[in-house]
Coordinates of C-alpha atoms in Angstrom, one line a residue:
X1 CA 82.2 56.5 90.8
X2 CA 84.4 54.4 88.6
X3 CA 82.4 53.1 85.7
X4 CA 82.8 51.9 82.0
X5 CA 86.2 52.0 80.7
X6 CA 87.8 53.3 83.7
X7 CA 86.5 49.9 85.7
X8 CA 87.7 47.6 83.1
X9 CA 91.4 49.5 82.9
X10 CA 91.6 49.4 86.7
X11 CA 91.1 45.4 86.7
X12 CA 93.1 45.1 83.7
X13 CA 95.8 47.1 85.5
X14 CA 95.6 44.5 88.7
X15 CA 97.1 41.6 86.1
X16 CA 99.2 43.9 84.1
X17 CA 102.8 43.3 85.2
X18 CA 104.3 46.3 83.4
X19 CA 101.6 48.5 85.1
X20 CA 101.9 47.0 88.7
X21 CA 106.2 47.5 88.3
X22 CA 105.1 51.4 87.2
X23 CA 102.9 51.6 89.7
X24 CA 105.2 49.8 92.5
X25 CA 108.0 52.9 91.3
X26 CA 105.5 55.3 91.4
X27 CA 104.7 54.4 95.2
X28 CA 108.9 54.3 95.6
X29 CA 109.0 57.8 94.1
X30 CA 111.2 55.5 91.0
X31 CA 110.1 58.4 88.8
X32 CA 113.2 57.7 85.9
X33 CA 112.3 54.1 86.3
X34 CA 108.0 54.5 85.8
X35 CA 108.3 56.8 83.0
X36 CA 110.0 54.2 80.2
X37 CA 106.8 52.0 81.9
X38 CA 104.3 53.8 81.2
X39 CA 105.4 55.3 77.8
X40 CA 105.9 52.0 76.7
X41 CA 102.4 50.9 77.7
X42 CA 100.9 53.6 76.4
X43 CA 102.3 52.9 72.9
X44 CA 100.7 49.6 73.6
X45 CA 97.6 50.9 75.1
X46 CA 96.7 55.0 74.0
X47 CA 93.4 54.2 75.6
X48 CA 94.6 53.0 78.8
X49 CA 92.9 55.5 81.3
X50 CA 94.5 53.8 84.5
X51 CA 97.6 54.3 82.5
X52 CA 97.3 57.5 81.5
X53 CA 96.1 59.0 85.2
X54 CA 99.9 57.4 86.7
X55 CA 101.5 59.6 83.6
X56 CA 99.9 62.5 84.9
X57 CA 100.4 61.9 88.6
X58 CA 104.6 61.2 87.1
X59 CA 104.2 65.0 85.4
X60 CA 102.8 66.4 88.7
X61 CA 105.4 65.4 90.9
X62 CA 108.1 66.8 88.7
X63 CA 105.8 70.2 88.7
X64 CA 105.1 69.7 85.3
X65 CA 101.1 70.6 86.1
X66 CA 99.9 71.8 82.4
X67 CA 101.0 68.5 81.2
X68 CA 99.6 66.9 84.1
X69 CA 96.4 68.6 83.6
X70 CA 96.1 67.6 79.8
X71 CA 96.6 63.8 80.7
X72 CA 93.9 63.9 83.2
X73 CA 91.5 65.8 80.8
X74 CA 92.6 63.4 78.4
X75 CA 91.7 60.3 81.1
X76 CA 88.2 61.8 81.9
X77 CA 87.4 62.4 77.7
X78 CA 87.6 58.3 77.9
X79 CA 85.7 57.9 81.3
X80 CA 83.9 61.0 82.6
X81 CA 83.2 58.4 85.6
X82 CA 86.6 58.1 86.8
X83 CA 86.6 59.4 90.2
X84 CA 90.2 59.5 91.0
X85 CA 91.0 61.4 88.1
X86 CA 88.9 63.9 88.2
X87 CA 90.0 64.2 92.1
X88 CA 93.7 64.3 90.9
X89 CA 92.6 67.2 88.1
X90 CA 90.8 68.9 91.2
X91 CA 94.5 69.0 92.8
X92 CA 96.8 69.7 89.8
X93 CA 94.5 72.7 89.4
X94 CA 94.7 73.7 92.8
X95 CA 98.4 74.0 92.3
X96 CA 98.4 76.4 89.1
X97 CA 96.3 78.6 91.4
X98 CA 93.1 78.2 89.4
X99 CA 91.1 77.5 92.3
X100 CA 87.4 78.6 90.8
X101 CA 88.4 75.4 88.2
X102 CA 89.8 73.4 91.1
X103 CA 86.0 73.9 92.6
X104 CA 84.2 73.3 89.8
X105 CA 85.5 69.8 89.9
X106 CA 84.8 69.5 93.2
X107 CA 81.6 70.5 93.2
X108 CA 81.2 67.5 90.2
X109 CA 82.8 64.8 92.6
X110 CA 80.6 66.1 95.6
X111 CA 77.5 65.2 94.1
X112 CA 78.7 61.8 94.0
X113 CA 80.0 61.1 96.8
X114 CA 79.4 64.3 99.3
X115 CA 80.3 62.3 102.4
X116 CA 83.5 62.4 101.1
X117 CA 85.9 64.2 103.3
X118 CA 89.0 64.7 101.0
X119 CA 87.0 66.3 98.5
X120 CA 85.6 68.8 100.9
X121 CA 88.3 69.8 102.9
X122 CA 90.3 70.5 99.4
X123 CA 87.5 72.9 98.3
X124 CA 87.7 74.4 101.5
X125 CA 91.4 75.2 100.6
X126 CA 90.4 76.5 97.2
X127 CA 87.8 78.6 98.5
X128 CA 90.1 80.0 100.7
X129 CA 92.5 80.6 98.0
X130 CA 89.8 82.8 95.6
X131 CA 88.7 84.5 99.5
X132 CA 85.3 82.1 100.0
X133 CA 86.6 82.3 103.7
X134 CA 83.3 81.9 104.9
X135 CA 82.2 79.1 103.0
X136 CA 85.2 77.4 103.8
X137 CA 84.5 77.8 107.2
X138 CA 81.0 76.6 107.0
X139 CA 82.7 73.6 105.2
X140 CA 85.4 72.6 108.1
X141 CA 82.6 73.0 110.4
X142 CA 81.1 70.2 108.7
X143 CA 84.0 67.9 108.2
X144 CA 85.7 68.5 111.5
X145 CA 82.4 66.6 113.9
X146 CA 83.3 63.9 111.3
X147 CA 87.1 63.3 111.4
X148 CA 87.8 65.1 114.7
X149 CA 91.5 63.4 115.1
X150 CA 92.9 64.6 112.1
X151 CA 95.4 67.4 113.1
X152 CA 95.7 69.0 109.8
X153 CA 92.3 69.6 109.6
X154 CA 92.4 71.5 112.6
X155 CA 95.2 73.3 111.7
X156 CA 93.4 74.3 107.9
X157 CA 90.4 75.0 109.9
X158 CA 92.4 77.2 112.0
X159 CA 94.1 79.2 108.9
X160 CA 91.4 79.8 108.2
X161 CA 89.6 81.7 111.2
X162 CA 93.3 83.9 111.6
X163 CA 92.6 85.1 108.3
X164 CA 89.1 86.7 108.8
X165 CA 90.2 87.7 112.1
X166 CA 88.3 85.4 114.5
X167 CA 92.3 85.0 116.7
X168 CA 91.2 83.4 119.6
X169 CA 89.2 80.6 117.6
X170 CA 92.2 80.1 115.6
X171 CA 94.4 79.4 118.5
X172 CA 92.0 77.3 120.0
X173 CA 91.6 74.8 116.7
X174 CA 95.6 74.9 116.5
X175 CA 96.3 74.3 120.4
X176 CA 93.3 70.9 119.1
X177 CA 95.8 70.3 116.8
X178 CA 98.9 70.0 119.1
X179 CA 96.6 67.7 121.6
X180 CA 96.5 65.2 118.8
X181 CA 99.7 65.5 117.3
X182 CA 102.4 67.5 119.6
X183 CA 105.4 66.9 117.1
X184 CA 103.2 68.6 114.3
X185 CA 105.9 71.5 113.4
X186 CA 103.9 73.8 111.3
X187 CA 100.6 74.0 113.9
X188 CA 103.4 75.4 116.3
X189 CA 104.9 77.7 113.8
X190 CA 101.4 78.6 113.1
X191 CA 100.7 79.7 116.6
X192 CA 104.0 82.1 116.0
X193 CA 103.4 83.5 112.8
X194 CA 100.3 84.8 114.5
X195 CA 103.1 87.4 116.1
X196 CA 100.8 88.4 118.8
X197 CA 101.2 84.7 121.1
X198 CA 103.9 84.6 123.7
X199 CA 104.5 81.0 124.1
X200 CA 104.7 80.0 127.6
X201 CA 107.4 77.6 129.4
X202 CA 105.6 74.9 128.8
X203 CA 105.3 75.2 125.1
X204 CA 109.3 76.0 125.1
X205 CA 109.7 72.5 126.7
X206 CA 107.2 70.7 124.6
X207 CA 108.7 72.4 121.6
X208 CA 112.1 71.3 122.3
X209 CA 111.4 67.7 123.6
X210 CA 108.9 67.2 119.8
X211 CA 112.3 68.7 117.7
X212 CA 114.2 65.9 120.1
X213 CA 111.9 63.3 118.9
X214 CA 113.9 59.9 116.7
X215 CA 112.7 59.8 113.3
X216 CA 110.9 63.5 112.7
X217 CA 110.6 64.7 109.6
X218 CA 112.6 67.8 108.1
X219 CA 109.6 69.9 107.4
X220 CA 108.7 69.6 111.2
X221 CA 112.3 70.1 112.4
X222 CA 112.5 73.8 110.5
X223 CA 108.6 74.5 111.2
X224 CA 109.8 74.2 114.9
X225 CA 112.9 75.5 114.7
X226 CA 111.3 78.6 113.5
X227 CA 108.8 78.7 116.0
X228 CA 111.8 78.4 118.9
X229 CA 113.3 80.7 117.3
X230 CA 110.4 83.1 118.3
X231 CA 110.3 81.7 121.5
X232 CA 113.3 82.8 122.6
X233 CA 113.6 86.3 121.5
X234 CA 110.4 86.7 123.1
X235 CA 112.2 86.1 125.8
X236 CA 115.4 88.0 125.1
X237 CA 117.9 84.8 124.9
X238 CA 119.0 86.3 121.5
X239 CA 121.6 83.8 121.0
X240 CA 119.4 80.8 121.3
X241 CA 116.7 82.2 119.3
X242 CA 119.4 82.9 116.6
X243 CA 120.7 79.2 116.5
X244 CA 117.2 77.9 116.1
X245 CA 116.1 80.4 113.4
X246 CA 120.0 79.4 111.6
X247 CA 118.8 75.6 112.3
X248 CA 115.8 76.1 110.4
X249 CA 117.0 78.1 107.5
X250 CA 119.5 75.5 107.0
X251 CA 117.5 73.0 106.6
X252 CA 115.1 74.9 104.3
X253 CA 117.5 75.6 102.7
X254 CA 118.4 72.4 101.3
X255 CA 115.5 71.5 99.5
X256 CA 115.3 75.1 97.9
X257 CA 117.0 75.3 94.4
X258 CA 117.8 79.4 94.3
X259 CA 120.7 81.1 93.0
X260 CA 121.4 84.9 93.8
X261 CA 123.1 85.2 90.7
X262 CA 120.7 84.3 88.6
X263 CA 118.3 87.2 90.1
X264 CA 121.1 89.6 89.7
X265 CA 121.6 88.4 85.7
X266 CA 117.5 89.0 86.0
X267 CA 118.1 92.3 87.1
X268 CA 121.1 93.3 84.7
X269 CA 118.8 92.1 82.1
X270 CA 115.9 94.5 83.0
X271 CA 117.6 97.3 83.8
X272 CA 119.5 97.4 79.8
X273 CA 116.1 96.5 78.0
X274 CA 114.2 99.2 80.4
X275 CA 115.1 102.2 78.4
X276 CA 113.6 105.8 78.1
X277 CA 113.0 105.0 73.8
X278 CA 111.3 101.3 74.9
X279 CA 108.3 103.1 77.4
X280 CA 108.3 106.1 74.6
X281 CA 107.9 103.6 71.8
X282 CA 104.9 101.9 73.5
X283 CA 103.6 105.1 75.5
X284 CA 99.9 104.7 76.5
X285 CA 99.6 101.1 74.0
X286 CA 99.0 99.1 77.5
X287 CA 95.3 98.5 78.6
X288 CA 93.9 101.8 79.7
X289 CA 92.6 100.8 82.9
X290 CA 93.5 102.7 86.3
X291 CA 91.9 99.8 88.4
X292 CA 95.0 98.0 89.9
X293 CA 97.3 98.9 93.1
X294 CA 100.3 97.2 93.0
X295 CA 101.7 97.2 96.6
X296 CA 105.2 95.4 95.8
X297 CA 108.8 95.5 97.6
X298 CA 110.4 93.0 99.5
X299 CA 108.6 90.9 102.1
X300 CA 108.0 92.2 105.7
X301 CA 108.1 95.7 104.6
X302 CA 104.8 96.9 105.8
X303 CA 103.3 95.7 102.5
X304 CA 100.2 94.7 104.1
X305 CA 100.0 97.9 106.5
X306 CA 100.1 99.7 103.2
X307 CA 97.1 97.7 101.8
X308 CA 95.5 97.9 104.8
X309 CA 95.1 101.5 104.6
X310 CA 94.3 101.7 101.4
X311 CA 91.5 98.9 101.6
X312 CA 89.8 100.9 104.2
X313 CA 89.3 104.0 101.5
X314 CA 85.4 103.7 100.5
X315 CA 86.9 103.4 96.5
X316 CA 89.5 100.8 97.4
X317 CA 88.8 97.0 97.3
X318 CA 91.6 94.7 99.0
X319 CA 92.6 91.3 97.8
X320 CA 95.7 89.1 98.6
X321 CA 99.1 88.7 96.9
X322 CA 98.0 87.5 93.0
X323 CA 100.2 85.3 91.3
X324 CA 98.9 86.8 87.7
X325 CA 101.1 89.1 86.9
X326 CA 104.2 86.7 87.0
X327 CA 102.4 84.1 85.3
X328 CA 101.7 86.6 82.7
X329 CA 105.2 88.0 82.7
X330 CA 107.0 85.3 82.2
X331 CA 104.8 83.2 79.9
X332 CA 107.6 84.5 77.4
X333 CA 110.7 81.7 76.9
X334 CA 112.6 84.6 76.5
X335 CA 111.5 87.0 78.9
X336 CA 112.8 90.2 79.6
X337 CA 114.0 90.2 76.4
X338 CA 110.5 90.0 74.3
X339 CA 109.5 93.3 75.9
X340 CA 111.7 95.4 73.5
X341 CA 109.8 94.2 70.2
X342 CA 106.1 93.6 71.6
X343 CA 103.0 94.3 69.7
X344 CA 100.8 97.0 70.9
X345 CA 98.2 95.1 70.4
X346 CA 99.9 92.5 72.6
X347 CA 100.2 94.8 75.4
X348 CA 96.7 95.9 75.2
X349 CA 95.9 92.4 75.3
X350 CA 97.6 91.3 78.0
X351 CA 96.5 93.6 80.0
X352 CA 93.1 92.9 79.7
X353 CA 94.3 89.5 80.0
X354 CA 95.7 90.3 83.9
X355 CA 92.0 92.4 84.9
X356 CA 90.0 89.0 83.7
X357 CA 92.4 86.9 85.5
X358 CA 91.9 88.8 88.9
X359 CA 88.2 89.7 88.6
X360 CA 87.6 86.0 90.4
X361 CA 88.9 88.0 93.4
X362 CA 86.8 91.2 93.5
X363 CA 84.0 91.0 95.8
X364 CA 82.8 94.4 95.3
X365 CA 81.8 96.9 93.1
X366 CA 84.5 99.4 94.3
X367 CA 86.3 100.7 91.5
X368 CA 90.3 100.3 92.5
X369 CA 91.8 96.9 93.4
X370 CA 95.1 95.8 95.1
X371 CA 97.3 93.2 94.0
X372 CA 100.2 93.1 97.1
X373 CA 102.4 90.6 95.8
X374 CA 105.8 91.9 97.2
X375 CA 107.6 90.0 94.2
X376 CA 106.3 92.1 91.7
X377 CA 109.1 94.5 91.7
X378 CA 110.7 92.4 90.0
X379 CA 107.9 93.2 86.5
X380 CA 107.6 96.7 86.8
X381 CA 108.8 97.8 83.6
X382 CA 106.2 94.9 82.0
X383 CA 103.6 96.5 84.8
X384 CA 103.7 100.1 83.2
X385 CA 104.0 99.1 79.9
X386 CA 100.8 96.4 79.5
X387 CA 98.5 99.2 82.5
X388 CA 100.7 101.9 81.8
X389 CA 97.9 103.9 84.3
X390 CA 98.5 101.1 87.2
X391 CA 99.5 102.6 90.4
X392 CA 102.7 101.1 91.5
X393 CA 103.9 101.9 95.3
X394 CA 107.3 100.3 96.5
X395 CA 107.0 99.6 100.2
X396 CA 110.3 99.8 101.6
X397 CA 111.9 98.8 105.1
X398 CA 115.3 99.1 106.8
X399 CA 117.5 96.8 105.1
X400 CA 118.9 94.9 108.1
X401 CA 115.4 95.0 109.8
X402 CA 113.6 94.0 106.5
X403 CA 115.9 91.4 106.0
X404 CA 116.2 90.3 109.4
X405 CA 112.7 89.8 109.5
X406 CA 112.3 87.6 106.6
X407 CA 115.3 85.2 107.8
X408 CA 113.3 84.6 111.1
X409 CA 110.0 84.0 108.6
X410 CA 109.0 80.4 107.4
X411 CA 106.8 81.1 103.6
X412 CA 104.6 78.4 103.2
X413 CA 105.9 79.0 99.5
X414 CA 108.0 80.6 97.3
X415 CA 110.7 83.9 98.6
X416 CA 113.3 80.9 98.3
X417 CA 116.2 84.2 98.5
X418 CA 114.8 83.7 102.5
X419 CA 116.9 81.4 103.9
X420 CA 120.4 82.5 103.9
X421 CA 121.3 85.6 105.0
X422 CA 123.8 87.0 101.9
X423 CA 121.3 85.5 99.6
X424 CA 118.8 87.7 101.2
X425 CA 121.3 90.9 101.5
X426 CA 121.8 90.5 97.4
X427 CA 118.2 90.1 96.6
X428 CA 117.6 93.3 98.3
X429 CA 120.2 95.0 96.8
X430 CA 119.1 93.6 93.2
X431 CA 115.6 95.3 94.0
X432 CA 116.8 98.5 95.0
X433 CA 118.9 98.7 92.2
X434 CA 116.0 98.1 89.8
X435 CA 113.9 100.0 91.4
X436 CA 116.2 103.0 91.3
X437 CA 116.8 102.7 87.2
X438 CA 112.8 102.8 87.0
X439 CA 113.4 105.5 89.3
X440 CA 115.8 107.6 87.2
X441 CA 114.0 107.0 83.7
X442 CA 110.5 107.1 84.9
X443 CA 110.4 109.8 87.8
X444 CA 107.1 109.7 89.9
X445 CA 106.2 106.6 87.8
X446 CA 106.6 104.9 91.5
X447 CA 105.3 106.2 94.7
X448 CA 107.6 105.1 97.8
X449 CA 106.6 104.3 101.3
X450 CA 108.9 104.2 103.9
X451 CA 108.0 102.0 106.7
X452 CA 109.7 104.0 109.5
X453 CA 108.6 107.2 108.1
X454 CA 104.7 105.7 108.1
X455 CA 105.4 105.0 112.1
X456 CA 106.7 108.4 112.7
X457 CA 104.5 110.4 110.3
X458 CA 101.5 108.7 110.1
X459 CA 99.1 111.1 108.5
X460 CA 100.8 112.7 106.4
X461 CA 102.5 109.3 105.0
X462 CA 98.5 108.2 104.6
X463 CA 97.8 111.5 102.7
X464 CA 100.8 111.7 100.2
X465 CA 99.7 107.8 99.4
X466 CA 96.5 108.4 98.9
X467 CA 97.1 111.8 96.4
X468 CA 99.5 108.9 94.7
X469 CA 96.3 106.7 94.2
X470 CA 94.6 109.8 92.8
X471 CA 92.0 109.6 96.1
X472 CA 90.7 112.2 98.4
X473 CA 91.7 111.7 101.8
X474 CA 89.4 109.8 104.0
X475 CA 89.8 109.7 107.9
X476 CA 89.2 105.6 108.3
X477 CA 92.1 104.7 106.1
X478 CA 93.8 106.0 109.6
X479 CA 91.5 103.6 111.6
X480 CA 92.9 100.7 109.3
X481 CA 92.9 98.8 112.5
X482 CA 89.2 98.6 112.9
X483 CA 89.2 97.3 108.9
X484 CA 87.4 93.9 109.3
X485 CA 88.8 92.4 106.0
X486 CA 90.2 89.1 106.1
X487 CA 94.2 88.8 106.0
X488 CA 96.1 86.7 104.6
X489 CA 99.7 87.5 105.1
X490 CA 102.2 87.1 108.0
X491 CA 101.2 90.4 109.1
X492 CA 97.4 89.7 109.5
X493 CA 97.1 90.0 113.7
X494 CA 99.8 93.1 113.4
X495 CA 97.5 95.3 111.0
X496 CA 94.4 94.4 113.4
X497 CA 96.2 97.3 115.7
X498 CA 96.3 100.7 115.8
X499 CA 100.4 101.8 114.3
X500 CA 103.5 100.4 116.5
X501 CA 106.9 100.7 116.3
X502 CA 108.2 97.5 118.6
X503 CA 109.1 95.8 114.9
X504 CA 111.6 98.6 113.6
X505 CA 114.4 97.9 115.6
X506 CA 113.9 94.0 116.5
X507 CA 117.3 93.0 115.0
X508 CA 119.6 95.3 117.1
X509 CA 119.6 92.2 119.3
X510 CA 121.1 89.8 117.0
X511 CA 123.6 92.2 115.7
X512 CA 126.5 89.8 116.7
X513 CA 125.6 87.2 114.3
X514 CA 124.4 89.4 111.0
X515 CA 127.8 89.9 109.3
X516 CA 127.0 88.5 106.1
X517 CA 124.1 90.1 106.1
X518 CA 125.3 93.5 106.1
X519 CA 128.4 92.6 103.4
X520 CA 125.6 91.1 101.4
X521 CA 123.9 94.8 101.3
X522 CA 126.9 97.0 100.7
X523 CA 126.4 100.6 100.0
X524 CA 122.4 99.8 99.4
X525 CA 123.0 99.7 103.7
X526 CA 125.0 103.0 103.7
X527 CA 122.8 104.7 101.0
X528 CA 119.2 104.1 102.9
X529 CA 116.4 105.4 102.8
X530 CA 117.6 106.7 99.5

């Protein structure tokens, strides 16, 4: 599928020695030494596609996607039959999250060359990001007969049947993938994220003897620590299953730039630009629209029993954690700032802006959504003011067990605050203090669930949330167990059962060791549930 100009850059590329050195740093991950390269043949050469798609593949490793995308558009504009960059534009899309495009391009290189495996297991992945679950499926199924030793096939292919709740399946393609590659961290963290398998003492020793193995990479060091980690405090040996979750963390930890004071500066900065005269200034100038639930918090808070509920209610549809509204947010250089001088026309716009953006992920006709990205506490004031008639509910958990129970959680991305425990007390404590300013100038803008109050209480918690969603009580939103709807979160196998509270008080165990935690909170620990 390389044709034309593409062809003749390709072979002129071969005998190009400033090319091959570019591309030889490129392969050595030399990104400061490529770049002067291929800038400089460039000036040469504008038209150089072969050139211009090792520019792009420089501006996605350094995350710089948009610009990435606009090189590869540029490649293709040259030579629409140039394969590898329309593959590479496939996966830069992927990453923004813009999976329907990602798709699109697939479909393009599939009826070329539909024997390809790469291309299909990658729109497997983007169908599973826009909820094509099924498809996806259908798609693995095909691929797998075909490459049958690749592990991380098996372990996407099993993803993907623990999300539409087909658990036994799922276990069985990821134990396929530990018979093929038994040092392969994140299929074992995979089989405890599903929360529901107790490894047995067989898996502890084949756990321990993979993280003992010369040579293993960092991501499947932490991916098993993590997974020991669960291991043992299945089995009560608290104080091993704490060094292996702190062993993990730490590692994480070092290739994740965060800084807690930067999300407390965030927070400052909200909190003296979210004022009673800015949201009576722009009353009611937002989009009009009542469709969205934001479900929103910290992680592990019962954010997806929450949506669960709801998405059982014959009016409600459920979706997955949206990245939209951050993208949307902070689209702004100078963002929280920007929201005290906005156009209402602006507001109006964007929030138009966010319902087109999410109506790739509605399914059904229902006319409510939920978007359950915990993060979004962090844009409530932008929230009200672009859907000022949004419902917002803050799903909130015990500090220490909340906190507790994102340390001993591997994300597959993003909640960098995760991985140290006084990072994750103050990023807690930043919330609830925003959250209690929108709070005191906007009372009853927010509805609040308390997780622990939902255990004990569990109809009438159901009924006050769904008066808050302006909807009339319905008697399956307390069957949310039986709610077939595929899940995407950590929580997925825990909502597929009728209410528990086994998870409220997990971290009394590994008091000993949670000091800095517990400093990290201050009063926001005294003061709960308040």
């Amino acid at each position: 599928m390389v044709a034309g100009n593409a062809a003749a850059a390709i072979a002129a590329g071969i005998y190009d020695p400033q090319l091959m050195e570019a591309a030889l740093a490129l392969h050595d991950n030399r990104l400061s030494d490529a770049e002067p390269l291929l800038r400089a043949h460039l000036k040469a050469d504008p038209f150089d596609v072969a050139a211009i798609r090792m520019m792009a593949e420089l501006a996605g490793r350094i995350g710089r996607y948009k610009d990435a995308e606009n090189l590869l558009r540029r490649a293709l504009e040259l030579a629409p039959e140039f394969g590898a960059a329309r593959a590479n534009l496939a996966t830069c899309l992927y990453r923004q999250n813009r999976a329907i495009d990602a798709i699109a391009e697939l479909d393009l290189l599939l009826r070329e060359e539909p024997e390809n495996l790469g291309h299909a297991n990658m729109k497997a992945a983007a169908l599973g990001q826009v909820g094509g679950f099924e498809e996806a499926i259908e798609l693995y199924e095909l691929i797998l007969p075909q490459a049958p030793d690749q592990p991380k096939l098996w372990m996407s292919y099993g993803h993907t049947l623990k999300t539409v709740g087909r658990q036994e399946d799922g276990i069985a393609a990821y134990r396929r993938a530990l018979s093929i590659a038994p040092t392969l961290g994140e299929v074992w963290w995979s089989l405890a994220n599903l929360k529901t398998v107790k490894f047995t003492a067989a898996d502890v020793v084949a756990m321990e003897a993979a993280l003992a193995t010369p040579g293993l990479a960092d991501p499947d060091k932490f991916h098993l620590d993590f997974a020991l980690g669960k291991a043992y405090e299945d089995a009560r040996s608290y104080e091993m299953a704490f060094a292996h979750y702190a062993a993990g963390n730490a590692l994480r930890r070092q290739s994740i730039v965060y800084d807690a004071a930067e999300t407390s500066s965030f927070v400052d900065r909200s909190i003296a630009i979210a004022t009673p005269a800015l949201f009576s200034a722009h009353r009611d100038e937002g989009c009009p629209a009542r469709d969205p639930i934001f479900i929103l918090g910290m992680p592990r808070a019962g954010s997806t029993l929450v949506e669960q509920i709801l998405s059982s209610h014959s009016k409600v549809e459920g979706t997955s954690e949206l990245s939209d509204m951050p993208t949307l947010a902070r689209r702004a250089d100078n963002y929280p700032e920007n929201l005290t001088d906005i156009a209402p026309e602006t507001l109006r716009a964007l929030g138009q802006e966010y319902l087109d953006r999410t109506r790739v992920q509605r399914k059904t006709d229902k006319p409510l959504f939920i978007d359950k990205l915990p993060n979004n506490w962090a844009h409530v004031p932008f929230i009200h003011l672009i859907l000022p008639n949004a419902t917002i509910i803050d799903a909130r958990r015990h500090p220490i067990g909340c906190c507790f129970s994102n340390f001993k959680q591997h994300f597959a991305r993003g909640q960098a605050f995760s991985y140290g425990l006084d990072d994750m007390g103050r990023y807690y404590a930043d919330y609830v203090r925003l959250m209690a300013h929108i709070d005191a100038i906007l009372p009853g803008r927010v509805h609040r669930v308390d997780y622990e109050n939902m255990i004990d209480d569990t109809e009438a918690e159901v009924r006050a949330l769904l008066t808050a969603c302006g909807l009339d009580y319905e008697e399956q939103c307390l069957r949310f167990h039986e709610n077939a709807r595929a899940v995407r979160t950590a929580s997925s196998e825990q909502v597929r059962r009728p209410i528990f509270r086994d998870g409220t008080e997990g971290w009394q165990g590994f008091e000993p060791w949670l000091g800095p935690l517990k400093e990290a909170l201050g009063d926001v620990l005294i003061a709960y549930p308040s």
